[in-house]
Tab-separated table of C-alpha atoms in Angstrom:
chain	number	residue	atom	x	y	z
A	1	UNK	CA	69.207	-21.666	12.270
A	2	UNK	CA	69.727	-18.061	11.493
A	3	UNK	CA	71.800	-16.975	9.121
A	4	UNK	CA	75.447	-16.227	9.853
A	5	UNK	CA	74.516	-17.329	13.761
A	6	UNK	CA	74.807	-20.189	16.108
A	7	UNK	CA	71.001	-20.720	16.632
A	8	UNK	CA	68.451	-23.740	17.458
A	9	UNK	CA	67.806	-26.519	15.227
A	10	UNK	CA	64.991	-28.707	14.943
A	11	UNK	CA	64.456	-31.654	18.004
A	12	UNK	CA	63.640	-35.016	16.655
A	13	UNK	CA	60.546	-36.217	17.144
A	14	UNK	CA	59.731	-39.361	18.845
A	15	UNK	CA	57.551	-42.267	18.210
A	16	UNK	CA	58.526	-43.230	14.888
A	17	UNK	CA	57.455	-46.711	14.159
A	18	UNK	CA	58.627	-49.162	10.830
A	19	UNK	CA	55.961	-48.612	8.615
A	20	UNK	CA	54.105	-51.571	6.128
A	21	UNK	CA	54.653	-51.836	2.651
A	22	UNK	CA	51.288	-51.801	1.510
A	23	UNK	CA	50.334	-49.018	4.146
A	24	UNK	CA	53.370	-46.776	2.603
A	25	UNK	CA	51.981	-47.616	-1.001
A	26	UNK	CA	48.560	-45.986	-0.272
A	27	UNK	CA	50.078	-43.362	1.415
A	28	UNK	CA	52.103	-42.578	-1.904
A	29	UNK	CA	49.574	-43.112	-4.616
A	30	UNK	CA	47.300	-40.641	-2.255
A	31	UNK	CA	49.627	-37.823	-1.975
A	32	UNK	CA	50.633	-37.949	-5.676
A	33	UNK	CA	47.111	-36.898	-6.509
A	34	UNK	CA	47.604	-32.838	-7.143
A	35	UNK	CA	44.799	-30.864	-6.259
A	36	UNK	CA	42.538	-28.704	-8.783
A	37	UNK	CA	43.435	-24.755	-9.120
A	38	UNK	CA	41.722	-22.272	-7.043
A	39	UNK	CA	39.382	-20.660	-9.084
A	40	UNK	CA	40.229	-17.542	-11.642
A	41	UNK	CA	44.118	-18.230	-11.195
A	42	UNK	CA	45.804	-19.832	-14.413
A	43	UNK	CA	46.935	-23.163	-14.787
A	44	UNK	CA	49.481	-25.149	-16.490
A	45	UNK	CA	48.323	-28.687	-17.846
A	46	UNK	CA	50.472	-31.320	-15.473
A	47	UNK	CA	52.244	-33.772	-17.385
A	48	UNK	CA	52.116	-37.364	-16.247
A	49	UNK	CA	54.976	-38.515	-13.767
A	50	UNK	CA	57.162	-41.464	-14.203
A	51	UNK	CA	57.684	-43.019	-11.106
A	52	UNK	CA	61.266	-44.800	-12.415
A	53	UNK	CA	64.257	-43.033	-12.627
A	54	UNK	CA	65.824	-41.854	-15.694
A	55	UNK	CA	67.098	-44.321	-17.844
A	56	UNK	CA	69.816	-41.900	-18.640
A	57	UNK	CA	70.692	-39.513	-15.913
A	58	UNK	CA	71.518	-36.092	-17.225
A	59	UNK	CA	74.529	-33.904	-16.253
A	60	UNK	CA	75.443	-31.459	-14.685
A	61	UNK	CA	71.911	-32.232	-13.620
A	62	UNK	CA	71.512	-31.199	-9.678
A	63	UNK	CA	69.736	-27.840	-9.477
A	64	UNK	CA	71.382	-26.385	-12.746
A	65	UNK	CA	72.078	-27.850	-16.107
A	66	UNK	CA	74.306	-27.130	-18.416
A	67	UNK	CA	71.683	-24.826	-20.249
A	68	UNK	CA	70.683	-23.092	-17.563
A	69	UNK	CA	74.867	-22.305	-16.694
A	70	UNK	CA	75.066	-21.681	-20.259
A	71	UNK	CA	72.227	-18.675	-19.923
A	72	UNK	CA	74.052	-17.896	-16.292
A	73	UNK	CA	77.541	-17.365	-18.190
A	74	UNK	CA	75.933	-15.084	-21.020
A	75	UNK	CA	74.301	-13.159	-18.538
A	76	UNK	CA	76.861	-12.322	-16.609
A	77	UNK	CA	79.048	-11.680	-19.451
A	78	UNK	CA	76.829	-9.269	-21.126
A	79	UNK	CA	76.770	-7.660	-18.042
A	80	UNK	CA	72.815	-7.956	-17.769
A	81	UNK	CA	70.702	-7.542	-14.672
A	82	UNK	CA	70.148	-8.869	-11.763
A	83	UNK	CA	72.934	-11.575	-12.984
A	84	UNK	CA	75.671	-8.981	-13.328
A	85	UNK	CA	75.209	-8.153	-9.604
A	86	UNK	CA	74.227	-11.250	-8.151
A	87	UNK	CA	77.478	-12.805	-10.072
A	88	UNK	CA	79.535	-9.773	-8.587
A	89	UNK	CA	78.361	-10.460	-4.808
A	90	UNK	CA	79.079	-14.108	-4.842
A	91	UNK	CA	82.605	-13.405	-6.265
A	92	UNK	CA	83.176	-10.897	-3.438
A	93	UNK	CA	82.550	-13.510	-0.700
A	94	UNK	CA	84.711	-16.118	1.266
A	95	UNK	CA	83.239	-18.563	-0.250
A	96	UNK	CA	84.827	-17.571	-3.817
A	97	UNK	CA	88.005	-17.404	-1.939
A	98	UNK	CA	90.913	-18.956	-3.579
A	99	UNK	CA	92.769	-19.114	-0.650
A	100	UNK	CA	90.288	-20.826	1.371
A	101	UNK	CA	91.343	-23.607	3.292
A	102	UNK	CA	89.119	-26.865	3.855
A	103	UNK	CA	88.482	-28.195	7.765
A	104	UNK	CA	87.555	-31.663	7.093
A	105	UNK	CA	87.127	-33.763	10.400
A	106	UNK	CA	86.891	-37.502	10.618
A	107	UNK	CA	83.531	-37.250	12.893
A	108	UNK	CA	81.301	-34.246	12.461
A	109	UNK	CA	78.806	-33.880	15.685
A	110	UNK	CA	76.492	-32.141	15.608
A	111	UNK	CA	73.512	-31.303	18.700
A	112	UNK	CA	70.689	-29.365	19.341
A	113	UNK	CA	70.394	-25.434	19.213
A	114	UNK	CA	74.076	-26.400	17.948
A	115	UNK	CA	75.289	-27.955	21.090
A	116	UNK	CA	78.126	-29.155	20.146
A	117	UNK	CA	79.100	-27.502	16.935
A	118	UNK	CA	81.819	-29.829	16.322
A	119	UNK	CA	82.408	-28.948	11.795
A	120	UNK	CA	78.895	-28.540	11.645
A	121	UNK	CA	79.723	-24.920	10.678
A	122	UNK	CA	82.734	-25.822	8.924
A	123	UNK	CA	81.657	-28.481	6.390
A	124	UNK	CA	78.168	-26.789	5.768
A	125	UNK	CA	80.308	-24.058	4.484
A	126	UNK	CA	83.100	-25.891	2.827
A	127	UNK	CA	80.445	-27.426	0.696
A	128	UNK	CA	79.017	-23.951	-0.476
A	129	UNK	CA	82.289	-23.146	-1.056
A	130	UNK	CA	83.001	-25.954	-3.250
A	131	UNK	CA	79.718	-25.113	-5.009
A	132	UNK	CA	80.312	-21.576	-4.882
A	133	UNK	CA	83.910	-21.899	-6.804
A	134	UNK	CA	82.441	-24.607	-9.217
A	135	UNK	CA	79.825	-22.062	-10.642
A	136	UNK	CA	82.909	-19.188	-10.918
A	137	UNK	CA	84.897	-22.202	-12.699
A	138	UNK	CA	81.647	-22.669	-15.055
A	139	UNK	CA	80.908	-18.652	-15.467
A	140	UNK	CA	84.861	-17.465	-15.584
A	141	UNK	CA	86.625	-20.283	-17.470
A	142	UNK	CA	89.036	-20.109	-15.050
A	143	UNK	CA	90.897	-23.317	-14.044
A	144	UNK	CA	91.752	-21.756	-10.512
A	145	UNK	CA	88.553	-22.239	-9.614
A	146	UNK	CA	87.634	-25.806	-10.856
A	147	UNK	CA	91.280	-26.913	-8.627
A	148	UNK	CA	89.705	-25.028	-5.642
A	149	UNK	CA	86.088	-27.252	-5.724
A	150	UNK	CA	88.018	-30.175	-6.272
A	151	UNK	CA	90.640	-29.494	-3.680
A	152	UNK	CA	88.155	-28.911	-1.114
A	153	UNK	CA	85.681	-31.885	-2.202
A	154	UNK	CA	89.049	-34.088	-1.883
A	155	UNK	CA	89.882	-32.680	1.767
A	156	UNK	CA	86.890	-34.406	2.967
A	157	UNK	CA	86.012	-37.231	1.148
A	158	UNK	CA	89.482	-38.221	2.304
A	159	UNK	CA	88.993	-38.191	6.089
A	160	UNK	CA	85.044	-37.911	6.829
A	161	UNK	CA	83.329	-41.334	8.009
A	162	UNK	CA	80.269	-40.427	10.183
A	163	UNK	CA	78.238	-37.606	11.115
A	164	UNK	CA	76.791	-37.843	15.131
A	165	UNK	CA	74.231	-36.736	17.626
A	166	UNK	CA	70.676	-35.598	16.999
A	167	UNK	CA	71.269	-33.306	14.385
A	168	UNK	CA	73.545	-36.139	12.651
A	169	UNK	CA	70.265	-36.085	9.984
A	170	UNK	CA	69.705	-32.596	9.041
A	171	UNK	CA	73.591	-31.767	9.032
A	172	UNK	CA	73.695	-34.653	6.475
A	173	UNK	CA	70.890	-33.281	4.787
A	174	UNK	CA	72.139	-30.011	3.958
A	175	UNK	CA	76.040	-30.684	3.650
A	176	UNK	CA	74.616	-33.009	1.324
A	177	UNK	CA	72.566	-31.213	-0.979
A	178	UNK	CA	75.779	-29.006	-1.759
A	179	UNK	CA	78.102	-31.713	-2.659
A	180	UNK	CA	76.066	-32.712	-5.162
A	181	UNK	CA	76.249	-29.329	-7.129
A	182	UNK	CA	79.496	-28.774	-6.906
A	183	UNK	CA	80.514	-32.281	-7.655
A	184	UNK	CA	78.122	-32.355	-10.969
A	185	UNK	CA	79.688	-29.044	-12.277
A	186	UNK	CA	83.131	-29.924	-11.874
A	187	UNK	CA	82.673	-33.835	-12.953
A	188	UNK	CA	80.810	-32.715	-16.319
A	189	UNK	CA	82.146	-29.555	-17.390
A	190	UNK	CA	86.083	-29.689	-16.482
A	191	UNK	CA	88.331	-31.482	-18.629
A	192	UNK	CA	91.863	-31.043	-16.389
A	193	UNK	CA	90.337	-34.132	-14.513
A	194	UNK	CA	89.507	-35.129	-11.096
A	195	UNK	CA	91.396	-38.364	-10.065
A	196	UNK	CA	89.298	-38.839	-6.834
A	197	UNK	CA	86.381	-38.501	-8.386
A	198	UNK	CA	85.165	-42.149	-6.870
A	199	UNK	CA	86.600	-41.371	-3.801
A	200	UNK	CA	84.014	-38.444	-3.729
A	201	UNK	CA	81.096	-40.970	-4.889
A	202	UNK	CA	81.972	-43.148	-2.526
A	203	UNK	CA	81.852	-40.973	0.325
A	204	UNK	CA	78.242	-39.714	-0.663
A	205	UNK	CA	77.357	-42.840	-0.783
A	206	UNK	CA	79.027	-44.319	2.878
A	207	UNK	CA	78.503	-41.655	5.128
A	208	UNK	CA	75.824	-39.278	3.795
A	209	UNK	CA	73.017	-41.227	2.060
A	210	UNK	CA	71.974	-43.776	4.991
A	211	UNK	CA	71.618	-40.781	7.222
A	212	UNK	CA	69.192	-39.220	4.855
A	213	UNK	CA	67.344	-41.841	2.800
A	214	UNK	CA	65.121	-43.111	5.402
A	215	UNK	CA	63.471	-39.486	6.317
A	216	UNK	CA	62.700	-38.075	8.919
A	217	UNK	CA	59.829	-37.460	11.367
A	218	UNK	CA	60.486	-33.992	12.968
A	219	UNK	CA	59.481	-31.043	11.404
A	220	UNK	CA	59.134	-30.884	7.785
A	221	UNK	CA	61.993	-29.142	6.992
A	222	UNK	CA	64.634	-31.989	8.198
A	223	UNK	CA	62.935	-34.906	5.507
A	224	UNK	CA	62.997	-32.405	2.833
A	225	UNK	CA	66.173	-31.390	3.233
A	226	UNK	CA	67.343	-35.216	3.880
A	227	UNK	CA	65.232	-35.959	0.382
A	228	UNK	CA	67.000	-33.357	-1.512
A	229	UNK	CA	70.474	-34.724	-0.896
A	230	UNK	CA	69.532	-38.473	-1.358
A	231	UNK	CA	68.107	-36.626	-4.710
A	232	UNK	CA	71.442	-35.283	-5.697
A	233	UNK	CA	73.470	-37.901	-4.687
A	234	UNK	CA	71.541	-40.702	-6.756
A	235	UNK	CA	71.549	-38.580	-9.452
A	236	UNK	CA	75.819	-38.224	-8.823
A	237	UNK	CA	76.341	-41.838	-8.281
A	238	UNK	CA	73.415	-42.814	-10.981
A	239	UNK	CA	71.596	-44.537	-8.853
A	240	UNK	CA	68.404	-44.891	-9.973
A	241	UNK	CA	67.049	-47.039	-6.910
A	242	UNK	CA	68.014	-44.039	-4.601
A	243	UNK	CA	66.692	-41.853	-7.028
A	244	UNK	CA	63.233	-43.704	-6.767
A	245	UNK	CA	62.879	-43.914	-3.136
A	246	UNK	CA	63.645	-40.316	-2.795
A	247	UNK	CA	60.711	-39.205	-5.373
A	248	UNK	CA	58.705	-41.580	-3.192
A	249	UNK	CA	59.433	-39.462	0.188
A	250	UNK	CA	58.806	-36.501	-1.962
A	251	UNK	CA	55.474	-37.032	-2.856
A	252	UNK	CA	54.308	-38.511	0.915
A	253	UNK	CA	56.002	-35.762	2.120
A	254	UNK	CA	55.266	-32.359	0.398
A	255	UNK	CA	51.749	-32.994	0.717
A	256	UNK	CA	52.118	-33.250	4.426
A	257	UNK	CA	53.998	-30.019	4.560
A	258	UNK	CA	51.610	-27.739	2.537
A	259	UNK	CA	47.909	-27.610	3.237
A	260	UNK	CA	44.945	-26.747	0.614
A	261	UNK	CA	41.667	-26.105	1.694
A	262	UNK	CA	40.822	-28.689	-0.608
A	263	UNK	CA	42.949	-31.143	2.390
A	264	UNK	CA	39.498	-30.662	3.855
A	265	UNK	CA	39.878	-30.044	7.789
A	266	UNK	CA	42.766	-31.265	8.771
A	267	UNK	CA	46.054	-31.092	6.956
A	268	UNK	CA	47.307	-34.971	5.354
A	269	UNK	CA	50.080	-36.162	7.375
A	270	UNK	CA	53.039	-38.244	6.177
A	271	UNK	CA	53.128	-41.702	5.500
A	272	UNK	CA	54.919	-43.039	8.813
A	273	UNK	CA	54.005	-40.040	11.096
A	274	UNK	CA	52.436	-41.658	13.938
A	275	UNK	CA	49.669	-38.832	13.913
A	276	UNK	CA	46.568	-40.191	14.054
A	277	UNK	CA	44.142	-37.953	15.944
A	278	UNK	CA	43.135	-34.056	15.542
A	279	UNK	CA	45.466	-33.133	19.022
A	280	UNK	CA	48.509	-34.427	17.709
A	281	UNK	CA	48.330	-32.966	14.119
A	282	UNK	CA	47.881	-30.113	15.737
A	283	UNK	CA	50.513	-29.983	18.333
A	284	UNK	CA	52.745	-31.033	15.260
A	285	UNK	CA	51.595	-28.060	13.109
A	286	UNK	CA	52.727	-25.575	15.884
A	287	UNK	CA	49.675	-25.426	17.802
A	288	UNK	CA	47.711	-23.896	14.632
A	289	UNK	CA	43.936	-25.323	15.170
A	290	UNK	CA	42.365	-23.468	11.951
A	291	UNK	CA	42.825	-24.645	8.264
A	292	UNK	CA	41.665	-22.298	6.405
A	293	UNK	CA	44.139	-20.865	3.882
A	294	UNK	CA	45.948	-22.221	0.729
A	295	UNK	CA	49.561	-22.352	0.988
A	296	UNK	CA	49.508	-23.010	5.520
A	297	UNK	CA	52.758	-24.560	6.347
A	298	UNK	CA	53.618	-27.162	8.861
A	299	UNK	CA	55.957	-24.816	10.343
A	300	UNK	CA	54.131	-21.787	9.424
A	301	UNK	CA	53.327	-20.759	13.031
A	302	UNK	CA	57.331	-21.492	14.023
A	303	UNK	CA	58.974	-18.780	12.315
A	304	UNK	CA	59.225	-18.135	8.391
A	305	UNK	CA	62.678	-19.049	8.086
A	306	UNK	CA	62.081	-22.351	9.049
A	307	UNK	CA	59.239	-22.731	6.951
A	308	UNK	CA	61.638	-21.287	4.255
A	309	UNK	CA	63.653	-24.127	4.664
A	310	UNK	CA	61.339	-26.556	3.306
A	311	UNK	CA	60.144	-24.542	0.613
A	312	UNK	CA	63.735	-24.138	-1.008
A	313	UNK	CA	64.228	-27.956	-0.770
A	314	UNK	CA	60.610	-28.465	-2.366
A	315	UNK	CA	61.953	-26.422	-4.880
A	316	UNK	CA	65.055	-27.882	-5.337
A	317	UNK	CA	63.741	-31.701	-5.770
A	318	UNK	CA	61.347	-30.631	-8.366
A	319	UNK	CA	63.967	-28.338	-9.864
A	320	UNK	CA	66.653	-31.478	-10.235
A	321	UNK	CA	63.516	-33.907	-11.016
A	322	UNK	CA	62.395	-31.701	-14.183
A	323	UNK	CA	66.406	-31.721	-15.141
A	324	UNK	CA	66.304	-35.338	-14.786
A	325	UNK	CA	63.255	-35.532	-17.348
A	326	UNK	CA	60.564	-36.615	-14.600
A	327	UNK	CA	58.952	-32.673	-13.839
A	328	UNK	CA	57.844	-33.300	-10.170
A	329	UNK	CA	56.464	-29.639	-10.692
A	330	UNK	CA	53.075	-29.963	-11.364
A	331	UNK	CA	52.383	-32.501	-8.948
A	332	UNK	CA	53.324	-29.634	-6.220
A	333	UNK	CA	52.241	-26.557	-8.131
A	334	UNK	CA	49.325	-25.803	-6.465
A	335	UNK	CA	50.771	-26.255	-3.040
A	336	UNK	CA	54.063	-24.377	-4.242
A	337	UNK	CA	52.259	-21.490	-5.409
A	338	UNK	CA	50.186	-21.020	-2.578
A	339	UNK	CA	52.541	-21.147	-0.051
A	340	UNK	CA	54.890	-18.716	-1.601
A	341	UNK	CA	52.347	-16.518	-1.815
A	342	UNK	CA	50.945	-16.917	1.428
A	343	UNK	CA	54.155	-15.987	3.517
A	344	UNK	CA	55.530	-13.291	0.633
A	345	UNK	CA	52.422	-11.532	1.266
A	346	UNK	CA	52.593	-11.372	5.235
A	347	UNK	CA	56.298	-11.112	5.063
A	348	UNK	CA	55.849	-8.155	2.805
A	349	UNK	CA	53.211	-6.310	5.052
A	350	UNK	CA	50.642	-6.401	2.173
A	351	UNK	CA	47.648	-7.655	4.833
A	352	UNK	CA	47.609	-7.917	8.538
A	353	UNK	CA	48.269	-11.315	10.132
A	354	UNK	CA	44.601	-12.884	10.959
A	355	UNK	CA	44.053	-12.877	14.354
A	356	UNK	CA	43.236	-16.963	14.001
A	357	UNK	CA	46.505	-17.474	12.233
A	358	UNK	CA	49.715	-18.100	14.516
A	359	UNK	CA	48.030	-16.005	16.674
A	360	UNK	CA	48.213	-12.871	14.463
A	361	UNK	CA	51.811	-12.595	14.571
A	362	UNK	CA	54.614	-14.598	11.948
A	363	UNK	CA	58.238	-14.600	13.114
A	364	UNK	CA	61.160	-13.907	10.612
A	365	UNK	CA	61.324	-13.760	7.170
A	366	UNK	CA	61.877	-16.940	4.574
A	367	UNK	CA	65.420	-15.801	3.445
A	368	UNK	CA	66.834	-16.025	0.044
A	369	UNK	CA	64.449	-18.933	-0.497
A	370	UNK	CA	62.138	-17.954	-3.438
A	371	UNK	CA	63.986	-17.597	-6.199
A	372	UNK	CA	63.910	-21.249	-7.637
A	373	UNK	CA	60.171	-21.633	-7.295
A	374	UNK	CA	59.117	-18.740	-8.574
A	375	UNK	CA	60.439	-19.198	-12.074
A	376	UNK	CA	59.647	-22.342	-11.933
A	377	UNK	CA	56.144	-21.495	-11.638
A	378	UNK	CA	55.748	-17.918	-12.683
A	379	UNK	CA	58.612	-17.815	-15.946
A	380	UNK	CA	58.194	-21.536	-17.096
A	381	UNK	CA	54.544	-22.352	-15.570
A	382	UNK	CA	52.974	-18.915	-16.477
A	383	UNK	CA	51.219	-18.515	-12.985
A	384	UNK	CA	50.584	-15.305	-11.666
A	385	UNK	CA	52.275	-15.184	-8.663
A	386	UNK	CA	52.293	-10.991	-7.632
A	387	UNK	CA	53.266	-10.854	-4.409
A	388	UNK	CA	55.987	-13.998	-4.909
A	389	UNK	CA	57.453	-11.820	-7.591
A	390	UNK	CA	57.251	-8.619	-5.545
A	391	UNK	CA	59.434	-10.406	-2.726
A	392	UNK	CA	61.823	-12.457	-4.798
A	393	UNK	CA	62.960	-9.050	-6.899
A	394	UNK	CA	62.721	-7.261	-3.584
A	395	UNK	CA	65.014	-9.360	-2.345
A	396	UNK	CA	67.869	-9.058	-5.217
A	397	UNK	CA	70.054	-10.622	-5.613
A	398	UNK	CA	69.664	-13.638	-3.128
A	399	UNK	CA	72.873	-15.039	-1.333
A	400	UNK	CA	73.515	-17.853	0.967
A	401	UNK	CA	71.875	-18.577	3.922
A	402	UNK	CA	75.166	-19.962	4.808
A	403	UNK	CA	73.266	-23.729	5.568
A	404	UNK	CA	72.200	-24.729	1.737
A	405	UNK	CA	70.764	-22.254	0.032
A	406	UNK	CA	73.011	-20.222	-2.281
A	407	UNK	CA	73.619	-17.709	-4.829
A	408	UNK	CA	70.192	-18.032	-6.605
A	409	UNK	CA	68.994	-15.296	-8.249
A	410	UNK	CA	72.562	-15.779	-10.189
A	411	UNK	CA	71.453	-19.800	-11.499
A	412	UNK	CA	67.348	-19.261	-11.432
A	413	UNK	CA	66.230	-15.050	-12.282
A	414	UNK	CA	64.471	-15.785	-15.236
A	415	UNK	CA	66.347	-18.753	-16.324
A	416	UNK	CA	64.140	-20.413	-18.522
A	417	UNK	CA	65.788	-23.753	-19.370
């Protein structure tokens, strides 16, 4: 979807089959095996993951902790840069609006290429909203702000029950990787209460996590968005079995979404996928037939924003993973790092397009969708990451993409907690 359009959305794919325990177990242990470093680029030592939960979850803990608000809300105060500016464009939005008023519908439908948009639209953006006024609540002190989140997280956890249709998934997944925020900030940080609180729990937990914990099998883009709401809302409702099947379709996943050269020929594939010769992985990968580039997306050849997509909710799982005390980082590092660079460079113009990749021509551009990775990986990593940076302060300071990406430059510019 573009932003601030009506545009296509991802088809499902068919041909997904129930998948064997043992088969998914190999799958996993696989794919959690990161990759060495190209050559001559620096490294940070990974630390061993946990594969349990936190005993403890930590909050405000989806995509921004407490510290990191805390270095948000000096920033901004001092009147520092890019924060200053990035603060002042999300507070002269609608989604700051205090006079906003929530659309919450029983049934939310949602088809292909937005066919019908039935509060698709309207509770993807109520849900940055609520984020969007949590953060002012967190950065302003002002209690206007905190009542706004809640009253619009209370509008629909009071009359939602079921999301429909063939987008049912990916609506789920990104409506419900902004609840989470918003809901953490305002749970953990405001002390004029919230008396629905559970009613809000139990609503992520009814009608948004079964549509996302199982995955997906489309394009990429859908199970990582899905697997950075089940994320978020296990780490809400502090559930720490949702919390481990979610790193689980993480690290089958992101492995299947980035190739290496070190991959060898073919890119992996996801455990469950149903692709099992050369044709199909390559039918699946856009019709791209050459591997031969660190950082090639799955969705590469469709169009950058896409691709974007995926990236921001890699990010964004690794991001609330590290909060959480498990860093997720540098299991993806090396396929993080390549892939920003890869499309920041082409996006930015710095080489031609190779004639033997997407046909010498990539569509779009990846949106306000770097931000988070890059200091991860540059700031707290130490990876040199030059043409990453050069997009990411190009684009300055990064909004919304209006679907579940927002306001990041203002949470992430070289925060380093």
């Amino acid at each position: 979807m573009r932003t601030g359009t009506t545009a296509r959305h991802d088809r499902r794919r068919p041909g997904v089959f129930v998948l064997s325990l043992s088969t998914v177990v190999a799958g996993l242990l696989a794919a959690s095996l990161m990759p060495p470093a190209s050559a001559g680029e620096r490294t940070a030592a990974p630390r061993p993951a946990t594969v349990a939960a936190p005993a403890s979850f930590t909050h405000p803990g989806v995509l921004v902790s407490r510290p990191q608000l805390d270095f948000t809300k000096a920033k901004v105060a001092s009147g520092a840069q890019p924060w200053k500016a990035a603060y002042d464009q999300m507070m002269a939005g609608r989604y700051a609006s205090l006079s906003r008023v929530p659309k919450p519908r029983a049934v939310v439908e949602c088809g292909s290429y937005s066919n019908p948009n039935l509060g698709c639209t309207d509770e993807r953006e109520d849900a940055i909203a609520a984020y969007t006024t949590a953060l002012a609540w967190y950065i302003t002190g002002d209690s206007r702000y905190a009542k706004k989140s809640i009253e619009l997280m209370d509008a629909w956890s009071a009359v939602i029950r079921d999301h429909t249709n063939s987008n049912a998934p990916l609506q789920s997944g990104w409506a419900g990787s902004t609840w989470p925020r918003a809901a953490e900030i305002i749970k953990y940080t405001y002390s004029g209460g919230w008396p629905n609180s559970g009613r809000f729990g139990t609503m992520l937990r009814d009608v948004y996590l079964p549509e996302v914990a199982n995955g997906s099998h489309s394009n990429g883009n859908w199970e990582l968005s899905m697997t950075e709401a089940a994320i978020g809302i296990a780490v809400f409702l502090e559930d720490r079995t949702a919390y481990d099947r979610a790193v689980a379709k993480f690290r089958g996943r992101v492995p299947a979404y980035i190739y290496l050269t070190s991959d060898g020929s073919l890119p992996k594939v996801a455990p469950g996928s149903g692709l099992d010769t050369r044709d199909e992985i390559v039918r699946y990968w856009q019709g791209q037939s050459t591997f031969a580039w660190n950082g090639l997306g799955q969705e590469t050849c469709r169009d950058l924003t896409h691709a974007g997509y995926g990236f921001s909710a890699i990010s964004h799982i690794a991001e609330t993973s590290r909060i959480q005390g498990q860093d997720l980082y540098p299991e993806v590092a090396d396929r993080l790092r390549h892939t920003l660079g890869l499309h920041s460079k082409y996006q930015l113009g710095a080489e031609p397009v190779p004639g033997n990749l997407c046909g010498g021509v990539l569509k779009d551009k990846l949106g306000p969708t770097t931000e988070v990775g890059f200091n991860a990986l540059a700031n707290r990593m130490g990876y040199t990451m030059t043409n990453t940076q050069r997009l990411t302060e190009q684009q300055r300071p990064a909004g919304t993409n209006n679907l579940f990406v927002a306001w990041e430059t203002l949470t992430h510019a070289g925060n380093p907690h």
